[in-house]
């Protein structure tokens, strides 16, 4: 992907003979919440989280060893015919000291081939890291120290090799497998993927209430108003003298705190970048985000000591339902008005990530209302960030199927509101499509390439004037969303016998027994209501019965009502389809879903 992007950039922007080289930044990042998503799944314990981080690290370290072995066969330069840089020689001398401590090793191996010797010692260092990880995985007391403390030391060695080769005129040797390994190490570090943690807001609220009760201040946290909660949490979190005694806390609170302990420990053991965001599902209030900040403070991930705040945790509120999307503005406004929280944001780069849930909002109000509310929510979130001078990164919780916000990646990115993609975008790829999109090298390259090109196009407003939304189109879409949601709710919530039909006509009950989901199919066991069934099971059930209802129901009725209202409305919709990427994507995706149900 980076090679293709480099060639394309040179072809377009470096047509002159003496054009300076354009460096392609390392712009792809991978995350996961496999082993970190405990929302509704009690089986995801802190031990599971630790194991996930260690297994990820083990996988990528083994790949680095394989790549180093290939380079040993390739970089066969002799010091009799080349002169490495002094920085390289000094580091190799330090490496020799490490190498001499390895028992039964050939101390003269590659003695006059500095790059091969360097790479061989790098392999030995990586082997020490692997042995350390395996001992941890086997719950043994580590006998081995780590060869590398983190990926930065490994990258330092790779950069030294690259710069040294360039210094004696062998830059061509740096453009092949060595550059590939540098790109890999810059992307995957020693962690492979940054593990996101996810938990429901109610769990944090209960833990905070228990902690505050243990302080014996006479404060009943649950009975406080929203503003009072924010003020109290800000005061406690920013109090440098605050310390927590865990003796009187209940078991559930201790389990919540142990998650934050695991984050701190695994960052020290594997990599400072091992964890990504702490995602709060069902975020309804600003205090839900502040509660996580306070819990992180209790476990040493957040510090306000000496008036120098340090944030060791990035927190992402997740807005899922139609109601949450409508209330997103007051929640973020209150959050970003908190002095304590703003201090932490500044210490971490002044970026706030906000996750938008596609699945639950579509299950809640139908595809038309979901798509439109998400569109509006993005514009409001960016406006709030601009008002508070905070950079907002949007995290799109798209599913693989249309009913969960899926669809072609390139078109999905281009359909975002103008000005909301500013050089970066983050989105989920669900388990049901991972193998379909990424199990083959050619399709993986294609998929990521389409994502990058979509991101670049959608970010064009940073360097040129953007086109504002046409007010008429916005007004029409609002009418369609209202009509589509009403029709969807009339069927799914008000039609007698509808849920009986859902459970009889789809295999949702059987799905609940399959070991393929990240959490149970229902929020409450035995509750067959629409609010209880989770969005994944809801969409999967309809898809398995070849009805794909969540991807289209309500949209047709809304379109028909609008067309019948006035003679020229059909022509207006046709024009919208041609000119507005958002409406184009909505129609195309629903059409595709309908076709699949035939």
Short mmCIF file of C-alpha atoms in Angstrom, two decimals, residues 69-512:
data_model
loop_
_atom_site.label_atom_id
_atom_site.label_comp_id
_atom_site.label_asym_id
_atom_site.label_seq_id
_atom_site.Cartn_x
_atom_site.Cartn_y
_atom_site.Cartn_z
CA UNK A 69 16.34 -13.35 9.10
CA UNK A 70 15.55 -12.42 5.50
CA UNK A 71 17.59 -9.24 5.78
CA UNK A 72 20.56 -11.19 7.15
CA UNK A 73 20.69 -13.01 3.81
CA UNK A 74 20.35 -9.73 1.93
CA UNK A 75 22.57 -7.10 3.60
CA UNK A 76 25.91 -8.92 3.20
CA UNK A 77 28.15 -5.82 3.08
CA UNK A 78 31.71 -6.27 4.37
CA UNK A 79 33.44 -3.61 6.47
CA UNK A 80 36.46 -4.12 4.19
CA UNK A 81 34.50 -2.43 1.38
CA UNK A 82 32.22 0.04 3.19
CA UNK A 83 32.39 2.40 6.17
CA UNK A 84 29.28 2.41 8.40
CA UNK A 85 28.39 5.59 10.28
CA UNK A 86 29.94 6.27 13.67
CA UNK A 87 26.46 6.13 15.29
CA UNK A 88 25.97 2.63 13.86
CA UNK A 89 29.43 1.47 14.99
CA UNK A 90 28.89 2.76 18.52
CA UNK A 91 25.55 1.02 18.83
CA UNK A 92 26.96 -2.22 17.40
CA UNK A 93 29.73 -2.06 20.00
CA UNK A 94 27.08 -1.75 22.72
CA UNK A 95 25.22 -4.69 21.15
CA UNK A 96 28.37 -6.79 21.32
CA UNK A 97 28.28 -6.38 25.09
CA UNK A 98 24.75 -7.79 25.11
CA UNK A 99 25.74 -10.58 22.71
CA UNK A 100 28.61 -11.71 24.93
CA UNK A 101 26.14 -12.41 27.75
CA UNK A 102 24.27 -14.99 25.63
CA UNK A 103 25.52 -18.48 26.60
CA UNK A 104 26.92 -20.85 23.93
CA UNK A 105 26.81 -18.23 21.17
CA UNK A 106 29.34 -17.81 18.40
CA UNK A 107 30.99 -14.54 19.41
CA UNK A 108 32.68 -14.18 16.01
CA UNK A 109 29.54 -14.63 13.95
CA UNK A 110 29.47 -12.19 11.01
CA UNK A 111 32.51 -10.46 12.50
CA UNK A 112 33.31 -8.46 9.35
CA UNK A 113 29.75 -8.10 8.09
CA UNK A 114 28.38 -5.35 10.34
CA UNK A 115 24.80 -5.30 9.09
CA UNK A 116 24.39 -9.06 9.29
CA UNK A 117 25.91 -9.04 12.77
CA UNK A 118 23.64 -6.22 13.83
CA UNK A 119 20.53 -7.99 12.51
CA UNK A 120 21.58 -11.26 14.13
CA UNK A 121 21.89 -9.56 17.52
CA UNK A 122 18.54 -7.84 16.92
CA UNK A 123 17.05 -11.32 16.47
CA UNK A 124 18.54 -12.42 19.77
CA UNK A 125 17.04 -9.40 21.52
CA UNK A 126 13.63 -10.19 20.03
CA UNK A 127 13.98 -13.80 21.20
CA UNK A 128 14.47 -12.53 24.75
CA UNK A 129 11.26 -10.52 24.45
CA UNK A 130 9.42 -13.59 23.20
CA UNK A 131 10.76 -15.78 26.03
CA UNK A 132 9.68 -13.12 28.54
CA UNK A 133 6.16 -13.05 27.03
CA UNK A 134 5.82 -16.83 26.96
CA UNK A 135 6.79 -17.07 30.62
CA UNK A 136 4.14 -14.47 31.43
CA UNK A 137 1.55 -16.35 29.35
CA UNK A 138 2.41 -19.54 31.20
CA UNK A 139 2.10 -17.69 34.52
CA UNK A 140 5.74 -18.33 35.35
CA UNK A 141 8.16 -15.98 37.04
CA UNK A 142 10.22 -14.54 34.16
CA UNK A 143 13.81 -15.76 34.07
CA UNK A 144 14.66 -13.63 31.07
CA UNK A 145 14.92 -9.88 30.87
CA UNK A 146 13.66 -8.15 27.76
CA UNK A 147 16.07 -7.68 24.88
CA UNK A 148 14.25 -4.52 23.82
CA UNK A 149 12.35 -2.38 26.29
CA UNK A 150 9.94 -1.22 23.59
CA UNK A 151 9.45 -0.76 19.85
CA UNK A 152 11.33 2.56 19.90
CA UNK A 153 14.62 0.78 20.58
CA UNK A 154 13.91 -1.69 17.76
CA UNK A 155 13.08 1.16 15.37
CA UNK A 156 16.25 2.98 16.43
CA UNK A 157 18.30 -0.01 15.24
CA UNK A 158 16.43 -0.18 11.94
CA UNK A 159 16.94 3.54 11.35
CA UNK A 160 20.66 3.18 12.13
CA UNK A 161 21.01 0.45 9.50
CA UNK A 162 19.08 2.52 6.94
CA UNK A 163 21.02 5.74 7.54
CA UNK A 164 24.35 3.93 7.54
CA UNK A 165 23.64 2.26 4.19
CA UNK A 166 22.66 5.58 2.69
CA UNK A 167 25.84 7.20 4.02
CA UNK A 168 28.13 4.99 1.90
CA UNK A 169 26.06 5.19 -1.27
CA UNK A 170 23.91 2.07 -0.93
CA UNK A 171 20.50 3.70 -0.61
CA UNK A 172 18.99 1.21 -3.06
CA UNK A 173 19.46 -1.51 -0.44
CA UNK A 174 17.18 0.43 1.91
CA UNK A 175 14.18 0.58 -0.43
CA UNK A 176 13.19 -3.07 -0.37
CA UNK A 177 12.70 -5.45 2.54
CA UNK A 178 14.39 -3.08 5.01
CA UNK A 179 11.89 -0.34 4.24
CA UNK A 180 9.06 -2.89 4.54
CA UNK A 181 10.23 -3.85 8.01
CA UNK A 182 10.50 -0.20 9.05
CA UNK A 183 6.94 0.43 7.85
CA UNK A 184 5.73 -2.63 9.76
CA UNK A 185 7.49 -1.64 12.97
CA UNK A 186 6.19 1.93 12.74
CA UNK A 187 2.66 0.60 12.26
CA UNK A 188 2.51 -2.37 14.61
CA UNK A 189 5.17 -1.61 17.21
CA UNK A 190 5.45 -4.37 19.79
CA UNK A 191 1.66 -4.42 20.25
CA UNK A 192 0.29 -5.41 16.78
CA UNK A 193 -3.05 -3.68 17.42
CA UNK A 194 -4.00 -1.07 19.98
CA UNK A 195 -6.54 -2.75 22.22
CA UNK A 196 -9.66 -0.73 22.95
CA UNK A 197 -11.48 -1.33 26.22
CA UNK A 198 -15.28 -1.08 26.21
CA UNK A 199 -17.75 -1.10 29.08
CA UNK A 200 -21.29 0.14 29.66
CA UNK A 201 -21.73 3.44 31.52
CA UNK A 202 -23.97 1.98 34.25
CA UNK A 203 -21.10 -0.24 35.46
CA UNK A 204 -18.88 2.80 35.99
CA UNK A 205 -21.65 4.74 37.74
CA UNK A 206 -22.14 1.94 40.25
CA UNK A 207 -18.41 1.67 40.89
CA UNK A 208 -18.04 5.42 41.43
CA UNK A 209 -21.02 5.46 43.83
CA UNK A 210 -19.39 2.66 45.83
CA UNK A 211 -16.03 4.46 45.95
CA UNK A 212 -17.56 7.76 47.07
CA UNK A 213 -19.58 5.95 49.74
CA UNK A 214 -16.32 4.38 50.99
CA UNK A 215 -14.83 7.85 51.52
CA UNK A 216 -17.40 8.36 54.32
CA UNK A 217 -18.10 11.98 53.39
CA UNK A 218 -21.84 11.51 53.68
CA UNK A 219 -22.29 12.17 49.94
CA UNK A 220 -24.89 10.07 48.12
CA UNK A 221 -23.51 10.11 44.60
CA UNK A 222 -26.59 8.57 42.99
CA UNK A 223 -28.88 11.33 44.26
CA UNK A 224 -26.70 14.17 42.94
CA UNK A 225 -27.73 16.21 39.91
CA UNK A 226 -25.63 16.17 36.75
CA UNK A 227 -23.81 19.45 37.47
CA UNK A 228 -23.09 18.34 41.04
CA UNK A 229 -21.65 15.04 39.79
CA UNK A 230 -19.37 16.83 37.34
CA UNK A 231 -18.11 19.22 39.99
CA UNK A 232 -17.47 16.45 42.54
CA UNK A 233 -15.69 14.18 40.05
CA UNK A 234 -13.54 17.06 38.84
CA UNK A 235 -12.55 18.00 42.39
CA UNK A 236 -11.69 14.46 43.44
CA UNK A 237 -9.77 13.64 40.25
CA UNK A 238 -7.67 16.82 40.37
CA UNK A 239 -6.91 16.56 44.09
CA UNK A 240 -3.23 15.60 44.21
CA UNK A 241 -3.64 14.32 47.78
CA UNK A 242 -6.47 11.93 46.89
CA UNK A 243 -5.78 8.25 47.47
CA UNK A 244 -8.11 5.28 47.45
CA UNK A 245 -8.25 2.49 49.99
CA UNK A 246 -9.87 -0.56 48.42
CA UNK A 247 -10.57 -2.57 51.56
CA UNK A 248 -14.26 -1.65 51.87
CA UNK A 249 -15.18 -1.77 48.15
CA UNK A 250 -17.53 -4.42 46.79
CA UNK A 251 -16.44 -7.14 44.38
CA UNK A 252 -17.88 -5.52 41.24
CA UNK A 253 -16.09 -2.24 41.94
CA UNK A 254 -12.81 -4.08 42.46
CA UNK A 255 -13.26 -5.81 39.10
CA UNK A 256 -13.81 -2.45 37.41
CA UNK A 257 -10.65 -1.03 38.99
CA UNK A 258 -8.65 -4.11 38.02
CA UNK A 259 -9.25 -3.29 34.37
CA UNK A 260 -7.48 0.04 34.82
CA UNK A 261 -4.70 -1.73 36.76
CA UNK A 262 -4.25 -4.11 33.82
CA UNK A 263 -3.98 -1.20 31.37
CA UNK A 264 -1.22 0.39 33.44
CA UNK A 265 0.67 -2.87 33.90
CA UNK A 266 0.50 -4.01 30.27
CA UNK A 267 1.69 -0.65 29.04
CA UNK A 268 4.82 -1.13 31.13
CA UNK A 269 5.25 -4.77 30.12
CA UNK A 270 4.53 -4.63 26.37
CA UNK A 271 4.27 -1.10 25.01
CA UNK A 272 3.09 2.36 26.00
CA UNK A 273 0.90 2.20 22.87
CA UNK A 274 -0.65 -1.19 23.67
CA UNK A 275 -4.05 0.33 24.45
CA UNK A 276 -6.20 2.65 22.40
CA UNK A 277 -9.47 4.12 23.61
CA UNK A 278 -11.62 3.40 26.62
CA UNK A 279 -15.06 3.30 24.97
CA UNK A 280 -18.13 3.99 27.10
CA UNK A 281 -21.23 2.43 25.58
CA UNK A 282 -24.64 3.89 26.37
CA UNK A 283 -23.20 7.33 27.11
CA UNK A 284 -26.16 9.47 28.17
CA UNK A 285 -24.50 12.22 30.24
CA UNK A 286 -21.20 14.08 30.54
CA UNK A 287 -20.71 12.55 33.98
CA UNK A 288 -20.40 9.12 32.34
CA UNK A 289 -17.12 10.26 30.76
CA UNK A 290 -15.93 12.01 33.91
CA UNK A 291 -16.59 8.83 35.91
CA UNK A 292 -14.09 6.94 33.78
CA UNK A 293 -11.56 9.75 34.22
CA UNK A 294 -12.05 9.51 37.99
CA UNK A 295 -11.66 5.72 37.99
CA UNK A 296 -8.46 6.09 35.95
CA UNK A 297 -7.25 8.60 38.55
CA UNK A 298 -7.92 6.05 41.31
CA UNK A 299 -5.60 3.58 39.54
CA UNK A 300 -2.75 5.91 38.67
CA UNK A 301 -3.52 6.32 34.96
CA UNK A 302 -4.40 9.99 35.45
CA UNK A 303 -2.33 12.41 37.51
CA UNK A 304 -2.66 16.08 38.44
CA UNK A 305 0.47 16.21 40.61
CA UNK A 306 2.39 19.50 40.75
CA UNK A 307 -0.14 21.23 38.52
CA UNK A 308 1.08 19.13 35.61
CA UNK A 309 -1.75 16.83 34.53
CA UNK A 310 -0.85 13.57 32.84
CA UNK A 311 -3.45 11.52 31.02
CA UNK A 312 -2.66 7.86 30.52
CA UNK A 313 -6.09 7.11 29.12
CA UNK A 314 -8.01 8.27 26.06
CA UNK A 315 -11.76 8.14 26.64
CA UNK A 316 -14.36 7.81 23.87
CA UNK A 317 -18.06 8.29 24.59
CA UNK A 318 -20.25 6.08 22.40
CA UNK A 319 -23.59 7.53 21.32
CA UNK A 320 -25.76 4.69 20.07
CA UNK A 321 -29.51 5.24 20.16
CA UNK A 322 -31.53 7.85 18.27
CA UNK A 323 -32.19 9.65 21.57
CA UNK A 324 -28.47 9.70 22.45
CA UNK A 325 -27.58 11.09 19.02
CA UNK A 326 -30.13 13.88 19.50
CA UNK A 327 -28.64 14.76 22.92
CA UNK A 328 -25.01 14.63 21.84
CA UNK A 329 -24.58 18.41 21.87
CA UNK A 330 -25.40 19.18 25.54
CA UNK A 331 -23.39 16.16 26.72
CA UNK A 332 -20.20 17.15 24.90
CA UNK A 333 -20.70 20.83 25.68
CA UNK A 334 -20.77 20.11 29.43
CA UNK A 335 -17.84 17.71 29.18
CA UNK A 336 -15.58 20.14 27.33
CA UNK A 337 -16.54 22.90 29.76
CA UNK A 338 -15.05 20.97 32.69
CA UNK A 339 -11.69 22.55 33.67
CA UNK A 340 -10.30 19.24 34.98
CA UNK A 341 -11.20 17.33 31.84
CA UNK A 342 -9.83 20.06 29.57
CA UNK A 343 -6.52 19.93 31.42
CA UNK A 344 -6.25 16.23 30.70
CA UNK A 345 -7.18 16.70 27.05
CA UNK A 346 -4.41 19.26 26.62
CA UNK A 347 -1.86 16.92 28.16
CA UNK A 348 -2.83 14.23 25.66
CA UNK A 349 -2.77 16.30 22.46
CA UNK A 350 -6.09 18.16 22.80
CA UNK A 351 -7.98 15.54 20.78
CA UNK A 352 -11.33 14.10 21.80
CA UNK A 353 -12.54 10.97 20.07
CA UNK A 354 -16.29 10.48 19.76
CA UNK A 355 -17.75 7.15 18.69
CA UNK A 356 -21.03 6.99 16.81
CA UNK A 357 -23.04 3.78 16.91
CA UNK A 358 -24.70 2.72 13.67
CA UNK A 359 -26.18 -0.62 14.75
CA UNK A 360 -28.31 0.40 17.72
CA UNK A 361 -29.58 3.60 16.13
CA UNK A 362 -30.73 1.65 13.05
CA UNK A 363 -32.42 -0.97 15.23
CA UNK A 364 -34.00 1.81 17.26
CA UNK A 365 -35.46 4.05 14.55
CA UNK A 366 -34.79 2.45 11.19
CA UNK A 367 -32.15 3.01 8.52
CA UNK A 368 -33.47 6.38 7.28
CA UNK A 369 -33.65 8.03 10.68
CA UNK A 370 -30.37 6.44 11.80
CA UNK A 371 -28.42 7.64 8.76
CA UNK A 372 -29.82 11.16 9.01
CA UNK A 373 -29.31 11.51 12.76
CA UNK A 374 -25.73 10.29 12.40
CA UNK A 375 -25.15 12.82 9.62
CA UNK A 376 -26.45 15.66 11.76
CA UNK A 377 -24.66 14.43 14.88
CA UNK A 378 -21.30 14.56 13.10
CA UNK A 379 -21.79 18.20 12.12
CA UNK A 380 -22.83 19.12 15.66
CA UNK A 381 -19.86 17.31 17.20
CA UNK A 382 -17.36 19.06 14.93
CA UNK A 383 -19.02 22.43 15.66
CA UNK A 384 -18.74 21.80 19.41
CA UNK A 385 -15.06 20.92 19.03
CA UNK A 386 -14.42 24.11 17.07
CA UNK A 387 -16.25 26.16 19.69
CA UNK A 388 -14.10 24.72 22.50
CA UNK A 389 -10.93 24.65 20.34
CA UNK A 390 -10.65 20.88 20.68
CA UNK A 391 -9.84 18.62 17.75
CA UNK A 392 -12.51 15.96 17.29
CA UNK A 393 -11.81 12.55 15.79
CA UNK A 394 -14.95 10.66 14.79
CA UNK A 395 -15.01 6.90 15.33
CA UNK A 396 -17.63 5.28 13.11
CA UNK A 397 -18.99 2.08 14.68
CA UNK A 398 -20.13 0.61 11.39
CA UNK A 399 -21.15 -3.01 11.02
CA UNK A 400 -20.57 -5.24 8.04
CA UNK A 401 -24.18 -5.33 6.87
CA UNK A 402 -26.21 -2.38 5.57
CA UNK A 403 -28.57 -2.55 8.56
CA UNK A 404 -25.58 -1.88 10.80
CA UNK A 405 -24.10 0.98 8.77
CA UNK A 406 -22.02 -1.17 6.41
CA UNK A 407 -21.44 -0.68 2.71
CA UNK A 408 -18.55 0.16 0.37
CA UNK A 409 -15.81 1.90 2.38
CA UNK A 410 -14.87 4.54 -0.19
CA UNK A 411 -18.45 5.70 -0.73
CA UNK A 412 -19.15 5.61 3.02
CA UNK A 413 -16.28 8.00 3.74
CA UNK A 414 -17.21 10.37 0.92
CA UNK A 415 -20.81 10.48 2.17
CA UNK A 416 -19.76 12.03 5.48
CA UNK A 417 -20.74 15.67 6.05
CA UNK A 418 -18.37 18.21 4.51
CA UNK A 419 -15.69 19.26 6.97
CA UNK A 420 -16.01 16.32 9.37
CA UNK A 421 -13.11 14.28 7.93
CA UNK A 422 -9.95 16.30 8.54
CA UNK A 423 -7.00 14.11 7.63
CA UNK A 424 -8.07 11.16 9.76
CA UNK A 425 -10.99 8.81 10.20
CA UNK A 426 -11.55 5.73 12.32
CA UNK A 427 -14.06 2.97 11.70
CA UNK A 428 -14.74 -0.58 12.75
CA UNK A 429 -14.61 -3.69 10.60
CA UNK A 430 -16.87 -6.31 12.17
CA UNK A 431 -16.00 -9.94 12.55
CA UNK A 432 -18.40 -11.11 9.87
CA UNK A 433 -16.53 -9.21 7.14
CA UNK A 434 -12.91 -9.42 8.30
CA UNK A 435 -12.09 -12.55 6.34
CA UNK A 436 -14.16 -11.36 3.36
CA UNK A 437 -12.20 -8.11 3.07
CA UNK A 438 -8.76 -8.90 4.46
CA UNK A 439 -8.04 -12.63 4.24
CA UNK A 440 -6.59 -12.22 0.75
CA UNK A 441 -3.66 -9.87 0.12
CA UNK A 442 -5.16 -8.42 -3.06
CA UNK A 443 -8.55 -7.65 -1.51
CA UNK A 444 -6.91 -6.29 1.67
CA UNK A 445 -4.74 -3.92 -0.38
CA UNK A 446 -7.78 -2.85 -2.40
CA UNK A 447 -9.94 -2.25 0.68
CA UNK A 448 -7.33 -0.20 2.54
CA UNK A 449 -6.45 1.71 -0.63
CA UNK A 450 -10.08 2.68 -1.12
CA UNK A 451 -10.23 3.81 2.49
CA UNK A 452 -7.11 5.97 2.16
CA UNK A 453 -8.25 7.55 -1.12
CA UNK A 454 -11.68 8.24 0.39
CA UNK A 455 -10.08 9.88 3.41
CA UNK A 456 -7.86 12.06 1.22
CA UNK A 457 -10.79 13.16 -0.94
CA UNK A 458 -13.01 13.86 2.07
CA UNK A 459 -10.21 15.96 3.60
CA UNK A 460 -9.89 18.22 0.56
CA UNK A 461 -11.67 21.01 2.47
CA UNK A 462 -8.41 21.54 4.38
CA UNK A 463 -6.72 22.93 1.24
CA UNK A 464 -9.59 24.23 -0.87
CA UNK A 465 -12.99 25.80 -0.46
CA UNK A 466 -15.71 23.30 0.41
CA UNK A 467 -19.26 23.17 -0.87
CA UNK A 468 -21.86 23.74 1.84
CA UNK A 469 -24.91 21.49 2.06
CA UNK A 470 -27.88 22.64 0.01
CA UNK A 471 -30.60 23.77 2.48
CA UNK A 472 -33.38 22.31 0.34
CA UNK A 473 -31.77 18.87 0.46
CA UNK A 474 -31.40 19.06 4.23
CA UNK A 475 -35.06 19.98 4.62
CA UNK A 476 -36.19 17.12 2.40
CA UNK A 477 -33.98 14.63 4.24
CA UNK A 478 -35.46 15.74 7.56
CA UNK A 479 -38.97 14.99 6.21
CA UNK A 480 -37.84 11.59 4.93
CA UNK A 481 -36.22 10.72 8.26
CA UNK A 482 -39.33 11.59 10.29
CA UNK A 483 -41.62 9.63 7.97
CA UNK A 484 -39.23 6.67 7.76
CA UNK A 485 -38.82 6.44 11.53
CA UNK A 486 -42.57 6.59 12.14
CA UNK A 487 -43.24 3.81 9.63
CA UNK A 488 -40.40 1.69 11.09
CA UNK A 489 -41.61 2.10 14.67
CA UNK A 490 -45.23 1.45 13.66
CA UNK A 491 -44.15 -1.99 12.51
CA UNK A 492 -41.43 -2.94 15.00
CA UNK A 493 -42.97 -1.47 18.16
CA UNK A 494 -46.70 -1.07 17.58
CA UNK A 495 -47.74 -3.87 15.21
CA UNK A 496 -49.44 -6.69 17.14
CA UNK A 497 -47.56 -9.99 16.82
CA UNK A 498 -44.53 -8.48 15.10
CA UNK A 499 -41.99 -9.70 17.65
CA UNK A 500 -43.61 -13.14 17.64
CA UNK A 501 -43.06 -13.15 13.88
CA UNK A 502 -39.44 -12.07 14.35
CA UNK A 503 -38.72 -14.96 16.71
CA UNK A 504 -40.58 -17.49 14.55
CA UNK A 505 -39.38 -16.38 11.09
CA UNK A 506 -35.70 -15.79 11.92
CA UNK A 507 -33.16 -18.06 13.62
CA UNK A 508 -32.39 -15.49 16.32
CA UNK A 509 -33.05 -18.02 19.10
CA UNK A 510 -30.64 -20.48 17.52
CA UNK A 511 -28.07 -17.73 17.00
CA UNK A 512 -28.00 -17.16 20.75
#
